[in-house]
mmCIF file of C-alpha atoms and ligand atoms in Angstrom:
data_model
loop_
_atom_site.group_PDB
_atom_site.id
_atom_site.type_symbol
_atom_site.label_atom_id
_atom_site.label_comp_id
_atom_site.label_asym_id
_atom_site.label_seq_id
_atom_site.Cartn_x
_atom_site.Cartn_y
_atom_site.Cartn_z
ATOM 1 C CA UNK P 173 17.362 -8.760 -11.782
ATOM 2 C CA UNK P 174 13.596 -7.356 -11.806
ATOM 3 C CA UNK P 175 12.237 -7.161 -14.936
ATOM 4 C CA UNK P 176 12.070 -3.014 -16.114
ATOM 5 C CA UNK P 177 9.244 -1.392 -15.565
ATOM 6 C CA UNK P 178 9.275 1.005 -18.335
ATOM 7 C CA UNK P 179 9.514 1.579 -21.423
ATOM 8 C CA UNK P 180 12.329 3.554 -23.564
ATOM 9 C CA UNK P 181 14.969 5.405 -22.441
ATOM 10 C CA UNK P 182 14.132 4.798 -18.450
ATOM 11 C CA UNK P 183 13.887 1.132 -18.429
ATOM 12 C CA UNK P 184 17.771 1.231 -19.819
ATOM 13 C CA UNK P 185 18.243 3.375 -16.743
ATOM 14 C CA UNK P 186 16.721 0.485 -14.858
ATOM 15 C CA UNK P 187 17.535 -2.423 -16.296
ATOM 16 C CA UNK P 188 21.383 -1.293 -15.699
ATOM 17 C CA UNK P 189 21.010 0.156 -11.919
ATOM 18 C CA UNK P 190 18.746 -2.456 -10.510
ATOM 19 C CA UNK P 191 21.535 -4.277 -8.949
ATOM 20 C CA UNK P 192 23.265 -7.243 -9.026
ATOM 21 C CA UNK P 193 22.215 -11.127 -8.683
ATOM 22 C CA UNK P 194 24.192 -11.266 -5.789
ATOM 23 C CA UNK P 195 22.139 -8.577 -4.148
ATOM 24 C CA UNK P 196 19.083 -9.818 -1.540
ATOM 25 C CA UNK P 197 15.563 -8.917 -3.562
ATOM 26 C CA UNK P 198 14.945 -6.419 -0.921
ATOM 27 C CA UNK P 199 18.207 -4.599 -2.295
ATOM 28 C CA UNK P 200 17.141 -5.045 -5.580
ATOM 29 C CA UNK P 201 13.684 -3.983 -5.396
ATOM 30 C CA UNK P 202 14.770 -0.437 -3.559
ATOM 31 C CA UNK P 203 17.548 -0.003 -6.521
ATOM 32 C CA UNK P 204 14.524 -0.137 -9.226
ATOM 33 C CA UNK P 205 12.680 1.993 -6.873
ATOM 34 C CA UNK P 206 15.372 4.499 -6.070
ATOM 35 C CA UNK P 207 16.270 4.482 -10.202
ATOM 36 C CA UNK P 208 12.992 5.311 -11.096
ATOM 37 C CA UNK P 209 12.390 8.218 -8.613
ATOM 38 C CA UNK P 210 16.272 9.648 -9.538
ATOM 39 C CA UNK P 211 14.532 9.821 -13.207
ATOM 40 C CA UNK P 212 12.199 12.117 -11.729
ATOM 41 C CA UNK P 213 9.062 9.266 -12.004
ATOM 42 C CA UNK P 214 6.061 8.246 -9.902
ATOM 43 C CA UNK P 215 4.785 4.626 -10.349
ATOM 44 C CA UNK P 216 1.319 4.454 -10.126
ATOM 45 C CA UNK P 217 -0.626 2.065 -7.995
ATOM 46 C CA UNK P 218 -4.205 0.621 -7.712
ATOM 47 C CA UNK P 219 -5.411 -1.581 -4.658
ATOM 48 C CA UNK P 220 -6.610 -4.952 -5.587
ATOM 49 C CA UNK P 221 -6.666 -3.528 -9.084
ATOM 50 C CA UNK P 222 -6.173 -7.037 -10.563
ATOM 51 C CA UNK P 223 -9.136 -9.063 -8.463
ATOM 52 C CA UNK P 224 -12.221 -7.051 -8.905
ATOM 53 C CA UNK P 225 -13.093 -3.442 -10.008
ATOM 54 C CA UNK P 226 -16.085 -1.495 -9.761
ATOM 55 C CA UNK P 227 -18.423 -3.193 -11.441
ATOM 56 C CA UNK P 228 -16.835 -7.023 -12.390
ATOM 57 C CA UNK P 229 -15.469 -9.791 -10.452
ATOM 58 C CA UNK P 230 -12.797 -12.284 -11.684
ATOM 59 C CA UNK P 231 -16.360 -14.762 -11.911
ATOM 60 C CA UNK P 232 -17.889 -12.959 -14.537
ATOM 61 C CA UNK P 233 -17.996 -14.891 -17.639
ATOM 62 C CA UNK P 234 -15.651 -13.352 -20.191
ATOM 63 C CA UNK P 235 -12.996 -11.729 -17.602
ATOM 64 C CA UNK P 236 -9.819 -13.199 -17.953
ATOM 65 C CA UNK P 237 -8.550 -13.473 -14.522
ATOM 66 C CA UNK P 238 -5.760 -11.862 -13.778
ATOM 67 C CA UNK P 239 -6.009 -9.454 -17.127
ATOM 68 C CA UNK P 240 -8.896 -7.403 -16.024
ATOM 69 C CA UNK P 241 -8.160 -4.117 -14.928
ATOM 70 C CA UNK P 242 -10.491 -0.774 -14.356
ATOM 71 C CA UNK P 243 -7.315 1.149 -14.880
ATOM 72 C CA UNK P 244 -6.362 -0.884 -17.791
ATOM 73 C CA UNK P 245 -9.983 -0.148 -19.029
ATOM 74 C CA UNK P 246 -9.584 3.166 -18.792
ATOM 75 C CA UNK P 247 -5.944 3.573 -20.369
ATOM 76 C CA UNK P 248 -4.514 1.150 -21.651
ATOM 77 C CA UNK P 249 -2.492 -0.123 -19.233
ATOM 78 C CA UNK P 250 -1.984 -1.673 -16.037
ATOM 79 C CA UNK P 251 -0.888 0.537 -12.514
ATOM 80 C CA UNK P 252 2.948 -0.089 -12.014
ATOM 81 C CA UNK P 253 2.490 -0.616 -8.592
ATOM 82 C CA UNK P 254 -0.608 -3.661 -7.377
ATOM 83 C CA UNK P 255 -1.597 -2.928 -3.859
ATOM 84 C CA UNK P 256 -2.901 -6.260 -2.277
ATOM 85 C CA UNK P 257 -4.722 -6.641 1.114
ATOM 86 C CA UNK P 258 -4.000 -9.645 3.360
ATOM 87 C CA UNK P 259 -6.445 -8.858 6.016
ATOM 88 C CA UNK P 260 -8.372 -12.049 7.477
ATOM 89 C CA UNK P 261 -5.289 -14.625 6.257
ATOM 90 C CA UNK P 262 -4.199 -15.211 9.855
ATOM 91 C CA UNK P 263 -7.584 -16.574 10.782
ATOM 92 C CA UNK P 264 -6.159 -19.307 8.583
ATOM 93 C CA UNK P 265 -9.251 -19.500 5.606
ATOM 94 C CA UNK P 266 -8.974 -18.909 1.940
ATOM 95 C CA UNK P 267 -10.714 -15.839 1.778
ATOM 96 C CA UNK P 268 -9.253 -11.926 2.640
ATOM 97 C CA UNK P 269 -12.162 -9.710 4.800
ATOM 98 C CA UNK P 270 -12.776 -8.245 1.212
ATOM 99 C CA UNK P 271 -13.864 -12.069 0.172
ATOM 100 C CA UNK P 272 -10.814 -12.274 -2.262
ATOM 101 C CA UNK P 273 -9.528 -15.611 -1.922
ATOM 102 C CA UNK P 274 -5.669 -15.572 -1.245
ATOM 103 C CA UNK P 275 -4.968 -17.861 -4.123
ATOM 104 C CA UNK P 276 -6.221 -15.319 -6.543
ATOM 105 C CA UNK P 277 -4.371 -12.828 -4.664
ATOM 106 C CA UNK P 278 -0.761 -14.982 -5.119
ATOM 107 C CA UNK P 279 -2.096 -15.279 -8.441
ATOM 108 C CA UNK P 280 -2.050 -11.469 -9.005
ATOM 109 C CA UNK P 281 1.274 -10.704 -7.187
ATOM 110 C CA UNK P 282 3.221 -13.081 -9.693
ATOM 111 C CA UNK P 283 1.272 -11.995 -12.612
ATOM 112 C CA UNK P 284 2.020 -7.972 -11.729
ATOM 113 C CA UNK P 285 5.865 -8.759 -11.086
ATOM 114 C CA UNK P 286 5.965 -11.232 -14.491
ATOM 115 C CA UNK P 287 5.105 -7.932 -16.059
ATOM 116 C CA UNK P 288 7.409 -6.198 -14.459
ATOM 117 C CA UNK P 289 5.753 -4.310 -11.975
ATOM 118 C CA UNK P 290 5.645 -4.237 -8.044
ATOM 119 C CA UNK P 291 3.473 -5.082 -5.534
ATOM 120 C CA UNK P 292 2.824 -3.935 -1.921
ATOM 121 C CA UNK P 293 1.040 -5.829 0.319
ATOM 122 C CA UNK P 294 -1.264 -3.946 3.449
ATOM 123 C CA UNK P 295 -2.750 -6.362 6.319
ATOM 124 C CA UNK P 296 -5.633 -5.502 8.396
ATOM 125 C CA UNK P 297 -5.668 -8.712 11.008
ATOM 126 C CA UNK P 298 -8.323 -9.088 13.342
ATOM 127 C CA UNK P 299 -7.658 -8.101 16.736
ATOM 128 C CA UNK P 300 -6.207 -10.978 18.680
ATOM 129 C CA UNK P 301 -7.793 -9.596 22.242
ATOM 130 C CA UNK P 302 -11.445 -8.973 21.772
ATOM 131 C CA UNK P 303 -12.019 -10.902 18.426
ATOM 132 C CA UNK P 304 -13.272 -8.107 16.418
ATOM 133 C CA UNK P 305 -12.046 -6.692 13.435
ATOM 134 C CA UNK P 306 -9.222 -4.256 12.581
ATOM 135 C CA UNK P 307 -11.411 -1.645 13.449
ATOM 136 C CA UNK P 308 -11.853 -3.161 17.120
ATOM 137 C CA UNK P 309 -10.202 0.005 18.538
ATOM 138 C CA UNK P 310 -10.095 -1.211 22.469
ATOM 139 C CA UNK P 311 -6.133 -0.628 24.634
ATOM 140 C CA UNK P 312 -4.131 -3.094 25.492
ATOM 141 C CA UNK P 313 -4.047 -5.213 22.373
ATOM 142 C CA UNK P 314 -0.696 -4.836 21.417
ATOM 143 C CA UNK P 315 0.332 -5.506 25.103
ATOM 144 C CA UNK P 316 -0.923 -8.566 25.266
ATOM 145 C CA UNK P 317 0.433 -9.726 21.670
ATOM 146 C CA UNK P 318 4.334 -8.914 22.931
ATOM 147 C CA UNK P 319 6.333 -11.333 24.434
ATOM 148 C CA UNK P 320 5.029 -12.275 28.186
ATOM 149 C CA UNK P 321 1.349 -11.160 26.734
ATOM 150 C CA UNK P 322 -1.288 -13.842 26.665
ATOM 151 C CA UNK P 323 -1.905 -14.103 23.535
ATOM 152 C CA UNK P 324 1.690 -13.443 22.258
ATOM 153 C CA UNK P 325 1.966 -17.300 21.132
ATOM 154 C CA UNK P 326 -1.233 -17.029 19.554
ATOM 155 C CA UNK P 327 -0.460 -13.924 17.606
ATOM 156 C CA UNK P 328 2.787 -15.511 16.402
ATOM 157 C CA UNK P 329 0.649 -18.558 15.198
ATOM 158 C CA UNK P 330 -0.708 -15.529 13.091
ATOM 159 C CA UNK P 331 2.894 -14.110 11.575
ATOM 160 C CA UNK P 332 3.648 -17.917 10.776
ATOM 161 C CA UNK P 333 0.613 -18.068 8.459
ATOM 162 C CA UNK P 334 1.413 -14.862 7.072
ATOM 163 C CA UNK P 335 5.156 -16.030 6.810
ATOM 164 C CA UNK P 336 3.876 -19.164 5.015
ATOM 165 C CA UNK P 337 1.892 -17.387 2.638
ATOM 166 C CA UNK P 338 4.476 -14.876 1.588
ATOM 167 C CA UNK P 339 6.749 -17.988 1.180
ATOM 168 C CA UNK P 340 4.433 -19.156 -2.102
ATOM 169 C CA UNK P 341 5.215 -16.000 -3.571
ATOM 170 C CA UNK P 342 7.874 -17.548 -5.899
ATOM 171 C CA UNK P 343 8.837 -16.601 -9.684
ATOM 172 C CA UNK P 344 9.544 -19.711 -11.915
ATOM 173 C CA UNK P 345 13.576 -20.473 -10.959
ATOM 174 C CA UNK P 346 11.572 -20.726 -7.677
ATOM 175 C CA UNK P 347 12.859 -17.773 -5.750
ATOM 176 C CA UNK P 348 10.801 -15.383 -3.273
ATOM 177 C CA UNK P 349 9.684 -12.311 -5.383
ATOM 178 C CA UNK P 350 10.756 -8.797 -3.849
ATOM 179 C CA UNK P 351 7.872 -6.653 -2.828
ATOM 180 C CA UNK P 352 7.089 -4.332 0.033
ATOM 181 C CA UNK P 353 5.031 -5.158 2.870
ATOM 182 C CA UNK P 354 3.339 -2.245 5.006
ATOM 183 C CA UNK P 355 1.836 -3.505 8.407
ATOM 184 C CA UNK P 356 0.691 -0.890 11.000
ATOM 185 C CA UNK P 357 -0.158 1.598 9.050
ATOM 186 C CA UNK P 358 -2.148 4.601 10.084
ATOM 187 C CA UNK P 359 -0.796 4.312 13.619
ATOM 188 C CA UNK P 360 -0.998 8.281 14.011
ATOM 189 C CA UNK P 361 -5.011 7.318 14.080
ATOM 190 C CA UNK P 362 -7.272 5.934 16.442
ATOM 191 C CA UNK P 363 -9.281 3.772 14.538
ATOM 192 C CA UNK P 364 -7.069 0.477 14.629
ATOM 193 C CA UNK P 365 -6.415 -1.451 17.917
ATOM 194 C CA UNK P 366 -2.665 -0.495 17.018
ATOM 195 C CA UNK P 367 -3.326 3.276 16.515
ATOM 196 C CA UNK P 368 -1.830 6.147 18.885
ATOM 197 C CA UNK P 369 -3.831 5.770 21.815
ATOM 198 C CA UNK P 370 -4.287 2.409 22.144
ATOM 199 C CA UNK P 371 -0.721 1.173 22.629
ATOM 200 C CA UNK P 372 2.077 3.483 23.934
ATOM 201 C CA UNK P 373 5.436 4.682 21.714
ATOM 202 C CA UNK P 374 7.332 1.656 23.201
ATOM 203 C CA UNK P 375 4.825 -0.938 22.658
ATOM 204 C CA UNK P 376 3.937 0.044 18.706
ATOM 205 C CA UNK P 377 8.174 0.057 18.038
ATOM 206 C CA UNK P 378 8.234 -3.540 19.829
ATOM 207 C CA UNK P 379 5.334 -4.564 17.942
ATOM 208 C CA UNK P 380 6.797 -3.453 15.088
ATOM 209 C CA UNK P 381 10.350 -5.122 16.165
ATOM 210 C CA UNK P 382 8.554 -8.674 16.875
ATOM 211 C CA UNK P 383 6.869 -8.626 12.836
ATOM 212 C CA UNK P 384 10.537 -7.768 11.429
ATOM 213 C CA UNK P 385 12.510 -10.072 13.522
ATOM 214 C CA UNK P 386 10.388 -13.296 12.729
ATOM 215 C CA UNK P 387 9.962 -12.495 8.987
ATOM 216 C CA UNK P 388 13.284 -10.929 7.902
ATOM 217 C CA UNK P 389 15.016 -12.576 10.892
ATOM 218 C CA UNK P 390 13.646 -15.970 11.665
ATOM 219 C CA UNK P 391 11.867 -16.645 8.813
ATOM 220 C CA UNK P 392 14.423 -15.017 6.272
ATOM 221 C CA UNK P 393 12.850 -13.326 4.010
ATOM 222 C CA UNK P 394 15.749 -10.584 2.728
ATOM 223 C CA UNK P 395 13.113 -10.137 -0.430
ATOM 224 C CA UNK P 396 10.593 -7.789 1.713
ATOM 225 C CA UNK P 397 10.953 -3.887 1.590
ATOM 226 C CA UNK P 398 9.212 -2.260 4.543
ATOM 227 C CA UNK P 399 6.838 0.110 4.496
ATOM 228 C CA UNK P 400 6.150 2.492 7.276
ATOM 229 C CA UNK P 401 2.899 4.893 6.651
ATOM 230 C CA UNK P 402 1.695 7.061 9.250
ATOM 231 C CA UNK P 403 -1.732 8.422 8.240
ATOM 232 C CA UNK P 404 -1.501 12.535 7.296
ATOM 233 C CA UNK P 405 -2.714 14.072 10.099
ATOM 234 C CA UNK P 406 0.618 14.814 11.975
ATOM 235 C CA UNK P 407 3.461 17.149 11.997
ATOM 236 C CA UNK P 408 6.968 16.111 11.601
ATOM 237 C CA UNK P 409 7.754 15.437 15.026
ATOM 238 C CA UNK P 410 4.257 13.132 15.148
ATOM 239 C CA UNK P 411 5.648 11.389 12.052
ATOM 240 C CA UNK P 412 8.854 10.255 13.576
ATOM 241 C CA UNK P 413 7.641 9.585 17.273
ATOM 242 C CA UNK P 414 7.310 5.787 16.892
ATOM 243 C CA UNK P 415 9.282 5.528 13.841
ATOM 244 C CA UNK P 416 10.579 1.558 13.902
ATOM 245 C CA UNK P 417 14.605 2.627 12.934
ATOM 246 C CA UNK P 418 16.796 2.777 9.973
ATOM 247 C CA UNK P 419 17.212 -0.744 10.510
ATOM 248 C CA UNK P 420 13.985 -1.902 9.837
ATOM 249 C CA UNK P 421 12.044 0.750 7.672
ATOM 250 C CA UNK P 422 13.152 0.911 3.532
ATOM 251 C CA UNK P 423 10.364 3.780 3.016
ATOM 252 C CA UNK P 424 8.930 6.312 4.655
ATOM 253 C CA UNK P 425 4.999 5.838 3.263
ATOM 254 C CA UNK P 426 2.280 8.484 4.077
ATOM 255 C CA UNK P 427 -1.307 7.457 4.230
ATOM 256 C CA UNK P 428 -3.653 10.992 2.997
ATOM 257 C CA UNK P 429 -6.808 10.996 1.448
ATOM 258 C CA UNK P 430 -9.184 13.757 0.259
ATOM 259 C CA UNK P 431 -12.415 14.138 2.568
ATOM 260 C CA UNK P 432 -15.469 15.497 0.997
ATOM 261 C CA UNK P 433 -17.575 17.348 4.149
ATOM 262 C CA UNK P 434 -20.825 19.191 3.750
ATOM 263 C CA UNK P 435 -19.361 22.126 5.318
ATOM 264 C CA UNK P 436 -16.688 22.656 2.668
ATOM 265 C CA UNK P 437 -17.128 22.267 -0.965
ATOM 266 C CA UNK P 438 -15.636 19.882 -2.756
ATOM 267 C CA UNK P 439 -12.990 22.390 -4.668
ATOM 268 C CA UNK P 440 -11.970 23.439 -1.060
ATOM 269 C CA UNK P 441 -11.675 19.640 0.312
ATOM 270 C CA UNK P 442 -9.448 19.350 -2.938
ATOM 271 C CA UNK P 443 -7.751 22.437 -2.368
ATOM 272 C CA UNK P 444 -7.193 21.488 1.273
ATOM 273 C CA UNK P 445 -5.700 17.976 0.760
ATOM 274 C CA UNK P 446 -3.151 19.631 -1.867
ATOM 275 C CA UNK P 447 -2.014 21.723 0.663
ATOM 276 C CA UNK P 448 -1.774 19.590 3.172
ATOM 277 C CA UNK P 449 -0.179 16.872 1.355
ATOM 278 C CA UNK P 450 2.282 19.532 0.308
ATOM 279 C CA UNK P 451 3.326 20.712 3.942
ATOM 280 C CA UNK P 452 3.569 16.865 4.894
ATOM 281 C CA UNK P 453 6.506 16.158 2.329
ATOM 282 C CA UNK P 454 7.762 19.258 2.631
ATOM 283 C CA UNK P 455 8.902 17.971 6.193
ATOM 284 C CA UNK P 456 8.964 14.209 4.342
ATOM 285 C CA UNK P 457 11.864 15.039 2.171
ATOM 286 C CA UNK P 458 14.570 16.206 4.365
ATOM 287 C CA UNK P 459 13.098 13.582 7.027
ATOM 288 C CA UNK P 460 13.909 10.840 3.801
ATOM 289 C CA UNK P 461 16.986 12.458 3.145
ATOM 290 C CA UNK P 462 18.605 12.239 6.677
ATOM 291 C CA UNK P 463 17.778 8.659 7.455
ATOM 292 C CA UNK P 464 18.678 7.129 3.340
ATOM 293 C CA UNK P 465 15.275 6.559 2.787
ATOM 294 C CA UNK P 466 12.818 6.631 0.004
ATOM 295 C CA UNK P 467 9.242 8.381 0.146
ATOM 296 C CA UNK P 468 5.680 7.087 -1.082
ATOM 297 C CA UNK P 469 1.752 8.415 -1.013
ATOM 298 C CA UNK P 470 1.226 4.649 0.391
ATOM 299 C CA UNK P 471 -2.651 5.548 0.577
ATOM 300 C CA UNK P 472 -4.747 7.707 -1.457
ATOM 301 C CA UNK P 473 -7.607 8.631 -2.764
ATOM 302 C CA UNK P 474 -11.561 10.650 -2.984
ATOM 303 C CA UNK P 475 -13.849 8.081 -2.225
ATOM 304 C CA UNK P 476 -16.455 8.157 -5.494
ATOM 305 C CA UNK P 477 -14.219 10.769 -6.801
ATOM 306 C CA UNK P 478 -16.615 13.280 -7.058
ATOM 307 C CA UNK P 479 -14.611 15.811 -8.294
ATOM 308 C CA UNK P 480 -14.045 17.150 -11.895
ATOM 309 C CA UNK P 481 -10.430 16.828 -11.817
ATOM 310 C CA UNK P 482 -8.922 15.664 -8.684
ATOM 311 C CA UNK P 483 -6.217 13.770 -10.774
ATOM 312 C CA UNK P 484 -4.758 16.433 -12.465
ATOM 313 C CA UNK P 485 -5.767 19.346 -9.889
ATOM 314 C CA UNK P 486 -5.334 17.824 -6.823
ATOM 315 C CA UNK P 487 -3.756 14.603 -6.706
ATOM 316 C CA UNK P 488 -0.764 15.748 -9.468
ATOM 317 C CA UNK P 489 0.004 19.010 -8.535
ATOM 318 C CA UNK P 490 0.534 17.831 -4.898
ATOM 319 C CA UNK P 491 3.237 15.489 -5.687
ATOM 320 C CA UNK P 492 4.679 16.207 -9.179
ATOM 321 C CA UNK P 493 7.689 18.358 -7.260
ATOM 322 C CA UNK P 494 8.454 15.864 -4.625
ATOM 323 C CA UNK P 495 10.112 12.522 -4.846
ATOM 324 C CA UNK P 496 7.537 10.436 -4.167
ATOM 325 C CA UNK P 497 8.464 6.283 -5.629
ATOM 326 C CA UNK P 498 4.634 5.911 -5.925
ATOM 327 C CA UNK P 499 1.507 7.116 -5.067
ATOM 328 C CA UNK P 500 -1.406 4.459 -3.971
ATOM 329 C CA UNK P 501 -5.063 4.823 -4.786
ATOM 330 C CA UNK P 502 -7.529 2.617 -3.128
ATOM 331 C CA UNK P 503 -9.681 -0.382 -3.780
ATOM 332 C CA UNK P 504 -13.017 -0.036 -6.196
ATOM 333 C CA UNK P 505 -15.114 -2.176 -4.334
ATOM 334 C CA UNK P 506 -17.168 -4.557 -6.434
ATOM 335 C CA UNK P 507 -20.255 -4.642 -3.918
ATOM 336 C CA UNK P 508 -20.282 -1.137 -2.843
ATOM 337 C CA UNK P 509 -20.888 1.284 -5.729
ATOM 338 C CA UNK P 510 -19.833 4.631 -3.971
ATOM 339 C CA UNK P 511 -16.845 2.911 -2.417
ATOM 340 C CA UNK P 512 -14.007 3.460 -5.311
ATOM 341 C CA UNK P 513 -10.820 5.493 -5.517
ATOM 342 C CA UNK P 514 -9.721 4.568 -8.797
ATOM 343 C CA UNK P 515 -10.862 5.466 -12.446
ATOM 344 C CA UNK P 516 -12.851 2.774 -14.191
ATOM 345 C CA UNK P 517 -14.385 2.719 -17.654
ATOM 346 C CA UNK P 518 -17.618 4.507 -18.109
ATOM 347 C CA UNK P 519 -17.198 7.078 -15.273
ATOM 348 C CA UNK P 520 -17.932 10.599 -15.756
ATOM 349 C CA UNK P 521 -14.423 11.768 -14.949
ATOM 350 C CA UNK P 522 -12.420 9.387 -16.235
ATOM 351 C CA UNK P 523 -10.593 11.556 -19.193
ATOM 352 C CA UNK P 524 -9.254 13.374 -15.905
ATOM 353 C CA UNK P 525 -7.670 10.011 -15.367
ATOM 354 C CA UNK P 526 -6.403 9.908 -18.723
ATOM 355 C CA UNK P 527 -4.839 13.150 -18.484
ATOM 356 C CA UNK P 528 -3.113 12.123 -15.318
ATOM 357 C CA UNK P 529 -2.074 8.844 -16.695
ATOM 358 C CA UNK P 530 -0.056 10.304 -19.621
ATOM 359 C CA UNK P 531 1.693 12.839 -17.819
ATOM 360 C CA UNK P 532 5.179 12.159 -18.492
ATOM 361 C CA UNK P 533 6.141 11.395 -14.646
ATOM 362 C CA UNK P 534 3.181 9.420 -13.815
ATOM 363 C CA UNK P 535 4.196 5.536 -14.949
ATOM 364 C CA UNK P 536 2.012 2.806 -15.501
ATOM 365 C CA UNK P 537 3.083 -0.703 -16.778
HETATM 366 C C1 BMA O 112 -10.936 -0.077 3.825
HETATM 367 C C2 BMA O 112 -12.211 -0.300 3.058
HETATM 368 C C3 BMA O 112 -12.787 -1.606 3.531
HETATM 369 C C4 BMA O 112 -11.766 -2.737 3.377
HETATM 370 C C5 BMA O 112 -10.414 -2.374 3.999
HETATM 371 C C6 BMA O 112 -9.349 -3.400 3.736
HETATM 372 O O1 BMA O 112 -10.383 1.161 3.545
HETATM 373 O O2 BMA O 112 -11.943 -0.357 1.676
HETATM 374 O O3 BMA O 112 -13.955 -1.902 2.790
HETATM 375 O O4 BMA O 112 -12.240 -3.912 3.974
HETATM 376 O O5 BMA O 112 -10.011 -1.115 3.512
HETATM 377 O O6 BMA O 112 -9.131 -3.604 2.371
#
């Protein structure tokens, strides 16, 4: 059984509907998840919240690793949900593309599930055709990573080191931790060489098909929950179009941030993404209903936050009616001062944070 994530009255709920030993941890996991959101919560989550924040690293002298936190900082505790990023691990080194090395990484998911939280992991691999990054938008990548592609054997080289990796991920009897994986994310977008245009509806399922069958299948790992997160620029019938299947996906994740433009002011960019996050699971919810699934803001986020109160006015008021399991915000970048989505001590907005944090829905460890 996971550990409960909360305190009081829910974790009983928990601790008594998280399912049995016999149950695989992907089973186990989604009965934690599914108890919380039937108690009308949404876990919180941070992106590498445990390896770096704003303005430390793990180096620093002083900074316990692995206790640090800029949300901890901030409130008191830790996110309930650790978002970790995997990108770069195929190329077979020790460091992610955001110079994390994947020991601190492992480190972090068995520290965040010890105290009884979850983690989800995202991967950004390189693209296998061309050599460039994620972001190496050219066609035909996907094509030739299927079977009877060239560089299908090659690419499966790259699920067996991811494979290998998530097989370290053991608690102290030894068993594979449950957590929830989300590859191919933002798909509905162009900007990845697995994005909309770049692959056709066919090719993204069977890429999709190939990761499932060698992990779950082949390489047996019945403790992953999957993850599928479009980004939020579609309608309903653009969120489903190259859905994987019931078989595959555990949660229907959406990927939606808040854009500051120069055009619009930042209340109306806030205003905006409320809406518009809104709408999307307003057509999420039946969608999640139909197909047994649970929902989750996978992604979110203002970059540099630079509004007033886009926890409690945006962010909160967007989701609080909706059943989301948890809702994401990004990394705060260590080496890029602008680039943060999370709170962190000594910003100008962080009692906003606060005042999202101790809503009585919102749940942190
Ligand atoms: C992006 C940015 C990048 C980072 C990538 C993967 O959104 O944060 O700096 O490399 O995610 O974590």
């Amino acid at each position: 059984m996971l550990k409960p994530i909360l305190c009081g009255a829910l974790a009983i709920v928990l601790a008594v509907s998280c399912g049995s030993k016999a149950q695989t941890g992907r089973a186990r996991l989604l009965a934690c998840l599914k108890a919380s959101v039937d108690a009308g919560k949404i876990m919180y989550g941070h992106q590498d919240d445990l390896c770096y924040g704003h303005a430390w690293t793990v180096e620093d002298p002083g900074n316990d690793p692995l206790d640090r936190s800029d949300v901890k900082d901030v409130c008191g505790k830790y996110p309930s949900m650790l978002g970790l990023e995997l990108g770069e691990i195929e190329l077979g080194g020790d460091k992610s593309l955001d110079a994390v090395p994947f020991l601190l990484i492992r480190r972090a998911a068995l520290r965040q599930v010890e105290r009884g939280g979850v983690v989800t992991f995202s991967w950004h691999p390189r693209n296998p055709l061309m050599g460039g990054t994620a972001w190496d938008n050219t066609d035909g990548v996907v094509t030739s990573i299927l079977e009877g592609g060239e560089n299908h054997a090659k690419f499966m080289g790259w699920l067996q080191i991811l494979g290998d990796f998530f097989d370290t991920l053991r608690d102290a009897d030894g068993k594979r931790i449950p957590f929830i994986f989300r590859p191919w994310h933002e798909h509905t977008g162009n900007w990845f060489w697995w994005g909309q245009k770049h692959c056709t509806t066919e090719e993204y399922v069977a890429l999709w098909k190939m990761t499932y069958d060698y992990l779950a299948g082949e390489r047996g790992f019945d403790n992953i929950v999957w993850c599928y997160s479009p980004s939020m620029n579609v309608d309903a019938a653009g969120y489903v179009e190259r859905y994987p299947g019931d078989e595959i996906i555990d949660i229907l994740g959406l990927d939606g941030y808040t854009y500051k433009e120069e055009e619009r002011g930042i209340e109306v960019a806030c205003a905006d993404f409320r809406d518009l996050l809104k709408a999307t699971l307003d057509y999420m919810v039946p969608l999640a209903k139909q197909h047994g699934k649970l929902i989750a803001l996978s992604e979110t986020g203002l970059e540099g936050i630079c509004a007033p109160t886009w926890w409690t006015e945006a962010l909160y008021p967007a989701i609080k009616d909706y059943p989301v399991a948890y809702a994401l915000t990004w990394r705060n970048a260590c080496d890029k001062p602008e680039h943060f989505y999370g709170p962190w001590k000594g910003f100008e907005y962080e009692d906003d944070f606060k005042a999202f944090a101790e809503k009585d829905q919102i749940v942190l460890l």
